[in-house]
mmCIF file of C-alpha atoms in Angstrom:
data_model
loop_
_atom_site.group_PDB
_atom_site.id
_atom_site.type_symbol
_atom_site.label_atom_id
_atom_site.label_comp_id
_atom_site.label_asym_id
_atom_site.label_seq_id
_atom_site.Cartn_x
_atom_site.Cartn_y
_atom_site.Cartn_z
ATOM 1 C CA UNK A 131 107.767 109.521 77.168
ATOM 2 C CA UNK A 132 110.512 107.749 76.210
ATOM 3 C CA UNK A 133 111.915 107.559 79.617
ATOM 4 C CA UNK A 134 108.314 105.704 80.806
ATOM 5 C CA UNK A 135 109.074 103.579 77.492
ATOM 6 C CA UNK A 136 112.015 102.617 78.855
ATOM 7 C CA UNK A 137 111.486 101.497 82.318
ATOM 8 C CA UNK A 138 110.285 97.692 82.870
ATOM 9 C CA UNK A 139 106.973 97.231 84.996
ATOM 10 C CA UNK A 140 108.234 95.374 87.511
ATOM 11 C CA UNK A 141 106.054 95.749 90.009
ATOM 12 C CA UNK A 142 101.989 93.866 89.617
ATOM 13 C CA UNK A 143 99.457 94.769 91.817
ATOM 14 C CA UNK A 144 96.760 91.907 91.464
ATOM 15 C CA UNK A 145 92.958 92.040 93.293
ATOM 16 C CA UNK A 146 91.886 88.743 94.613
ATOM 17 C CA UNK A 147 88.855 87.774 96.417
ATOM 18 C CA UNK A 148 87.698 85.391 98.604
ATOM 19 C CA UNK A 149 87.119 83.061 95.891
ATOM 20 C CA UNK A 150 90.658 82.658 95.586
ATOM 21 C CA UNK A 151 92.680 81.705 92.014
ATOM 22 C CA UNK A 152 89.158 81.191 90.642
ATOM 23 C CA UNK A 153 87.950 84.551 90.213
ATOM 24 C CA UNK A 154 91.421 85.836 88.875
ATOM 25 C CA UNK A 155 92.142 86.524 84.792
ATOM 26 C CA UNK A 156 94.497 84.727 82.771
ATOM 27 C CA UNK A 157 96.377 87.610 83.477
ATOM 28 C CA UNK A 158 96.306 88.537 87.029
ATOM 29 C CA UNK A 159 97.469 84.123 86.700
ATOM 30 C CA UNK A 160 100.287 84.735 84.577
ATOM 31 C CA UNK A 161 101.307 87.740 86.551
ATOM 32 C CA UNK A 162 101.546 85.541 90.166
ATOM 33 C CA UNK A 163 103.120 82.307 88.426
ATOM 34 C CA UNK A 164 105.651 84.664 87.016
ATOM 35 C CA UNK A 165 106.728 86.584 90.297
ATOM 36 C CA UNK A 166 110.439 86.426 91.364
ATOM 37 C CA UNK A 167 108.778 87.480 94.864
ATOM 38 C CA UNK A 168 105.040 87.768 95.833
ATOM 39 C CA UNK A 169 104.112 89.780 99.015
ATOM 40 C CA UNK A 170 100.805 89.716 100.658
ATOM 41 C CA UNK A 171 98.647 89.090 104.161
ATOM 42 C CA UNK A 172 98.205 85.454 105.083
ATOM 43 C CA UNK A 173 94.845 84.910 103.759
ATOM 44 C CA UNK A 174 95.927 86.537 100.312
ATOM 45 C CA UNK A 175 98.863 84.537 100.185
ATOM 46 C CA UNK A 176 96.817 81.205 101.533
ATOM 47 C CA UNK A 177 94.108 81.859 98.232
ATOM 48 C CA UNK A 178 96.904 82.183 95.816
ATOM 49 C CA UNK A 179 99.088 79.539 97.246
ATOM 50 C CA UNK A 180 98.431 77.013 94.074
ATOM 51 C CA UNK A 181 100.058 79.558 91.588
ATOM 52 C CA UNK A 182 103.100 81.282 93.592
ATOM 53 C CA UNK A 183 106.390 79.521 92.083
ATOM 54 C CA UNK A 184 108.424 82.216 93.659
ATOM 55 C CA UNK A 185 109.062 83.310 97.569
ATOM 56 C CA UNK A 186 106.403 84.352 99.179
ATOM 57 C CA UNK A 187 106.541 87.521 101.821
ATOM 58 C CA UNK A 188 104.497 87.876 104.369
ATOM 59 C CA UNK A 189 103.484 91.523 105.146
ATOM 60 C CA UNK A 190 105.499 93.325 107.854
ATOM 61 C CA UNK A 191 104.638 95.125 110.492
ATOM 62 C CA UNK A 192 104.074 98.296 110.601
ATOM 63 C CA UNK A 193 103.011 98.662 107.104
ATOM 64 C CA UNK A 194 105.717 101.338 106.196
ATOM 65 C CA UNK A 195 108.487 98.437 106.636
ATOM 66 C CA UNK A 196 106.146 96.373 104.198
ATOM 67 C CA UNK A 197 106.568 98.862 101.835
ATOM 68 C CA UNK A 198 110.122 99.695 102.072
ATOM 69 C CA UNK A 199 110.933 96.271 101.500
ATOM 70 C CA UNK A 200 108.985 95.610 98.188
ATOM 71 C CA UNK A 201 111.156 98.830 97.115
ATOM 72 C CA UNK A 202 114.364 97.158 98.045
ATOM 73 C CA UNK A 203 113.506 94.842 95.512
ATOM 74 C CA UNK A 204 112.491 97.363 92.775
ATOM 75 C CA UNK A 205 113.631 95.858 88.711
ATOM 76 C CA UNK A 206 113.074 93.027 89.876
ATOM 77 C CA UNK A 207 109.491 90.743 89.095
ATOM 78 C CA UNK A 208 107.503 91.213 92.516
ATOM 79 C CA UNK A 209 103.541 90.800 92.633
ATOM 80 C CA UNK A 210 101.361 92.388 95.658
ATOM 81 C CA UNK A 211 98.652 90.593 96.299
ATOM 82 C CA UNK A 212 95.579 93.150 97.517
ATOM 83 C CA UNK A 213 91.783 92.788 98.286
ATOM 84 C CA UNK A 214 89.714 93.326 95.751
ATOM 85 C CA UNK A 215 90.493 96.686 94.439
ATOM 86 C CA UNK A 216 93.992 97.802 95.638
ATOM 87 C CA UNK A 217 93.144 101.025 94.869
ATOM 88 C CA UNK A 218 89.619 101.512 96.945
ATOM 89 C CA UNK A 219 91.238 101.837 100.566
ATOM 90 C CA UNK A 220 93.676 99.561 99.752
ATOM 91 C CA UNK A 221 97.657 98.786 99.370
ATOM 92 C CA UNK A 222 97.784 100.391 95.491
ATOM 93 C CA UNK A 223 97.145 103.706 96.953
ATOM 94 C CA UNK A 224 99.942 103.250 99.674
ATOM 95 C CA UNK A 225 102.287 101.812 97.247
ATOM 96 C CA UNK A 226 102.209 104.411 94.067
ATOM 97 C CA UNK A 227 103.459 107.366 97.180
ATOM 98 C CA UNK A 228 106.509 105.926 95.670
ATOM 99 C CA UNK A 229 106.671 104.754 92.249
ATOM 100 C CA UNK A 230 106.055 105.783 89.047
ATOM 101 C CA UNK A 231 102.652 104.357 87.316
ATOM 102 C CA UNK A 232 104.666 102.971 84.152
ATOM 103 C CA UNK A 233 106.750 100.909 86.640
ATOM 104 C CA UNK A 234 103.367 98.952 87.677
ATOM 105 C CA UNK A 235 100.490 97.065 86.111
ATOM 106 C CA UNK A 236 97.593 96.388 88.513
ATOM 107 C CA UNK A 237 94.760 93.730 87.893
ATOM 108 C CA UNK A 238 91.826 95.010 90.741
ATOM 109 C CA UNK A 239 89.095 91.977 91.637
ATOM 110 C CA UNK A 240 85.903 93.717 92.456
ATOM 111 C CA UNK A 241 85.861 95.604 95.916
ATOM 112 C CA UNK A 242 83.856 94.778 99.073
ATOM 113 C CA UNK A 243 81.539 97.756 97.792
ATOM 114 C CA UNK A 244 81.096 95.978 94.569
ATOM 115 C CA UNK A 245 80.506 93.274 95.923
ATOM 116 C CA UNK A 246 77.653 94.760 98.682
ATOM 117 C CA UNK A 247 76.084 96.763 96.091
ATOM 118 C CA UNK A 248 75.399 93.937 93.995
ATOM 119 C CA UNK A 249 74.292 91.883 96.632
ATOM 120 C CA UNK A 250 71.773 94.595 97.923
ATOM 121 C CA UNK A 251 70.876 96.400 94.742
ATOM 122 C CA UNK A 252 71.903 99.665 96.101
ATOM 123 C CA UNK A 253 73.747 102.162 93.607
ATOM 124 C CA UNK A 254 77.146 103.200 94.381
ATOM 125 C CA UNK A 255 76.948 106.318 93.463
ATOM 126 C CA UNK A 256 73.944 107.378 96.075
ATOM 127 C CA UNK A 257 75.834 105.117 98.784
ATOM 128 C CA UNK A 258 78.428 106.774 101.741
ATOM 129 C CA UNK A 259 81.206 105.000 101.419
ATOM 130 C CA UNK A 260 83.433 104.256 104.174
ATOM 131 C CA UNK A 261 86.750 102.765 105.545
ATOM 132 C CA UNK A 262 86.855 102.005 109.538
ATOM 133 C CA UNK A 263 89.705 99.412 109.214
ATOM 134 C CA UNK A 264 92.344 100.222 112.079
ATOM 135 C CA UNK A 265 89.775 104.318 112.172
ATOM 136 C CA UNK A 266 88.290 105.385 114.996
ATOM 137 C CA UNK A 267 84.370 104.385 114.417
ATOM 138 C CA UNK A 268 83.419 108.134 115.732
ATOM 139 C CA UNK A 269 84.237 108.831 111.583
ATOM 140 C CA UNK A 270 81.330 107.894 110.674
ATOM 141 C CA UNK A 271 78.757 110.060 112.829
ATOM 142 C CA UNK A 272 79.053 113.063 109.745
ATOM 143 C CA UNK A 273 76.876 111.083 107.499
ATOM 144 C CA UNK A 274 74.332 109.884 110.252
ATOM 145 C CA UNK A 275 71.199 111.692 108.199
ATOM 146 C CA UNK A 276 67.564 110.081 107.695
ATOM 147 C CA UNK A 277 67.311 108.293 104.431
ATOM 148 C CA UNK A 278 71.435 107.878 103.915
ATOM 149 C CA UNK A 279 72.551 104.292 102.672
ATOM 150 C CA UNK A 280 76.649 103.686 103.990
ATOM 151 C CA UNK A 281 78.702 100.730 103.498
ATOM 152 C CA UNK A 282 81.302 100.611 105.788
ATOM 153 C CA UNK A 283 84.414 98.553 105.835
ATOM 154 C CA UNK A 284 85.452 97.094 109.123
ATOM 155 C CA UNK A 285 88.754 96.227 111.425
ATOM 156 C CA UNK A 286 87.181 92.622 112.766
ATOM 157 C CA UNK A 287 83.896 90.725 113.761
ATOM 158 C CA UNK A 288 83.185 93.239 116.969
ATOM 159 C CA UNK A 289 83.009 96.061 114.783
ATOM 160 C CA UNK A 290 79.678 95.673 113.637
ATOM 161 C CA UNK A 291 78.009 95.407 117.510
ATOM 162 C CA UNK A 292 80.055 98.576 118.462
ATOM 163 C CA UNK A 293 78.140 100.304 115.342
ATOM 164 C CA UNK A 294 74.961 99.262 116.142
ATOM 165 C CA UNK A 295 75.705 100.710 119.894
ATOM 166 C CA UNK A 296 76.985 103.776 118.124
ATOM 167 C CA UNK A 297 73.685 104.356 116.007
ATOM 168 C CA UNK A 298 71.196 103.079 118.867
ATOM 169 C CA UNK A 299 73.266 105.983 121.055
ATOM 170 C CA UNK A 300 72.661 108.820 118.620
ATOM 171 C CA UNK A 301 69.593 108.193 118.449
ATOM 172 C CA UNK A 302 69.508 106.102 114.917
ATOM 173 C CA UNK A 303 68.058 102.837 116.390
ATOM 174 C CA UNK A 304 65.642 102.048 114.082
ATOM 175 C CA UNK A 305 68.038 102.041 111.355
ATOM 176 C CA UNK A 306 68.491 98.534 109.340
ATOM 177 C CA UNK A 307 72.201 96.872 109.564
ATOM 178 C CA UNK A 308 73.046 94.427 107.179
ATOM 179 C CA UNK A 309 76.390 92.596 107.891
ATOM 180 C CA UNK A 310 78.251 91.247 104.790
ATOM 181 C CA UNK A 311 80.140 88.777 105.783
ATOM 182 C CA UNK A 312 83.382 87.221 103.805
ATOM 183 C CA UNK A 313 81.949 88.426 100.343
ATOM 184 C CA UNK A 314 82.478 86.496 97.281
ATOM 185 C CA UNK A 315 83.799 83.610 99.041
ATOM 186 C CA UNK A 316 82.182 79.871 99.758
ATOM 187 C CA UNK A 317 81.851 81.227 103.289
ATOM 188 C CA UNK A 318 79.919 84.246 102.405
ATOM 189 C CA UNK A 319 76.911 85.160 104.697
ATOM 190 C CA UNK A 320 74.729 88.121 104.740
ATOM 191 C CA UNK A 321 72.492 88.863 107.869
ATOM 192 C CA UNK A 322 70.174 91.581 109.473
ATOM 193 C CA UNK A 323 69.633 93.484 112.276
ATOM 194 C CA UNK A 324 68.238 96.908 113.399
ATOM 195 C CA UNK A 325 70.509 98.696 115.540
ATOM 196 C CA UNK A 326 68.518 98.649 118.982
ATOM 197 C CA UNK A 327 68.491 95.062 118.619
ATOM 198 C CA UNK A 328 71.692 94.300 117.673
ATOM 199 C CA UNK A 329 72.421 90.431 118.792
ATOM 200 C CA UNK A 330 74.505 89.250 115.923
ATOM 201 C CA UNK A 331 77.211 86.814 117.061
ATOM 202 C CA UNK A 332 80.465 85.108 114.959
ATOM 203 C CA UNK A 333 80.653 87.655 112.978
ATOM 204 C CA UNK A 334 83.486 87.132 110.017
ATOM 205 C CA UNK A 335 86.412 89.413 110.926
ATOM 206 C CA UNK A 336 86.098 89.956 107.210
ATOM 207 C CA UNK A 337 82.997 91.764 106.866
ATOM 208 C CA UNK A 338 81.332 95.322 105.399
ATOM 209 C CA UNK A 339 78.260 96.707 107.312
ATOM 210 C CA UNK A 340 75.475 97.733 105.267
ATOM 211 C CA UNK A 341 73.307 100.564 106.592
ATOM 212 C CA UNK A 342 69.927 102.670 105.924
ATOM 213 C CA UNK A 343 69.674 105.058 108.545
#
């Protein structure tokens, strides 16, 4: 104990959404104005860009440089910025693989499930939850059941078409898709479609895909 006493949390984790430095605490604030160093993707970085006084660091590619490099800078005062919840599918998960919980404080926004669920009224708990970003979409075909409710996170504005192919295909095409599109944000839009008629086009790389099989 008093070894986790001892050792500084230099590392924040802080949620934001897509409605930017609005939606963050006086906290999660005080926590990005204060960074020595503040790592995140473009758009995180672009949304925060009003309260970063240090350097800002783009993400690297792959993702396991990324990482490496906010532990070269460990002791130091370096905020990750993450979507919503870093620790639903996101970069808190990756991250604590190699530090110690008392060396961080994280700040989560809500998540893109949070943020579906409200806008549907469906309850988390009796909702499949997914992740497709960068997955194979096949993942998905283990919960295809009559009366199931998933919300699915996607890689980019053709995923939700190739679902909708997927579910007409196994034989699901009756079932109601509802694309979520840039949730939370001033750009948010939220549209329907059944799966054998899938025609939905500019679709938000940014978006979660509702579905009631």
């Amino acid at each position: 104990m008093a070894d986790s006493a001892a050792t500084p949390r230099w590392l924040s984790i802080v949620g934001i959404g897509e409605d930017g430095i609005d939606g963050l605490t006086p906290a999660a604030r005080r926590l990005v104005e204060s960074a020595e160093i503040v790592f995140g993707g473009k758009r995180h970085l672009a949304l925060a860009a009003r309260l970063i006084r240090g350097a800002a660091r783009l993400w690297q590619s792959p993702f396991e440089h990324a990482v490496q490099e906010v532990l070269a800078h460990r002791g130091r005062a370096v905020c990750v910025l993450a979507s919503g919840d870093p620790f639903q599918y996101g970069v808190g998960s990756v991250l604590m693989r190699h530090i110690a919980p008392h060396e961080m404080i994280a700040i989560p926004a809500p998540s893109a499930f949070s943020l579906a669920a409200a806008r549907l009224g469906w309850a988390l708990p009796d909702t499949t939850l997914l992740s497709l970003h960068g997955r194979n979409l096949d993942l998905i075909r283990p919960h295809l059941h009559p009366g199931t409710r998933i919300l699915a996170l996607t890689s980019d504005g053709e995923a939700p078409a190739a679902l909708a192919r997927l579910l007409r295909d196994s034989g699901f095409g009756d079932s109601r898709l509802l694309v979520l599109e840039a949730l939370g944000g001033p750009r948010e839009r939220v549209r329907e479609a059944t799966a054998a008629t899938f025609s939905l086009t500019g679709i938000d790389p940014l978006n979660t895909v509702a579905i009631e099989l």
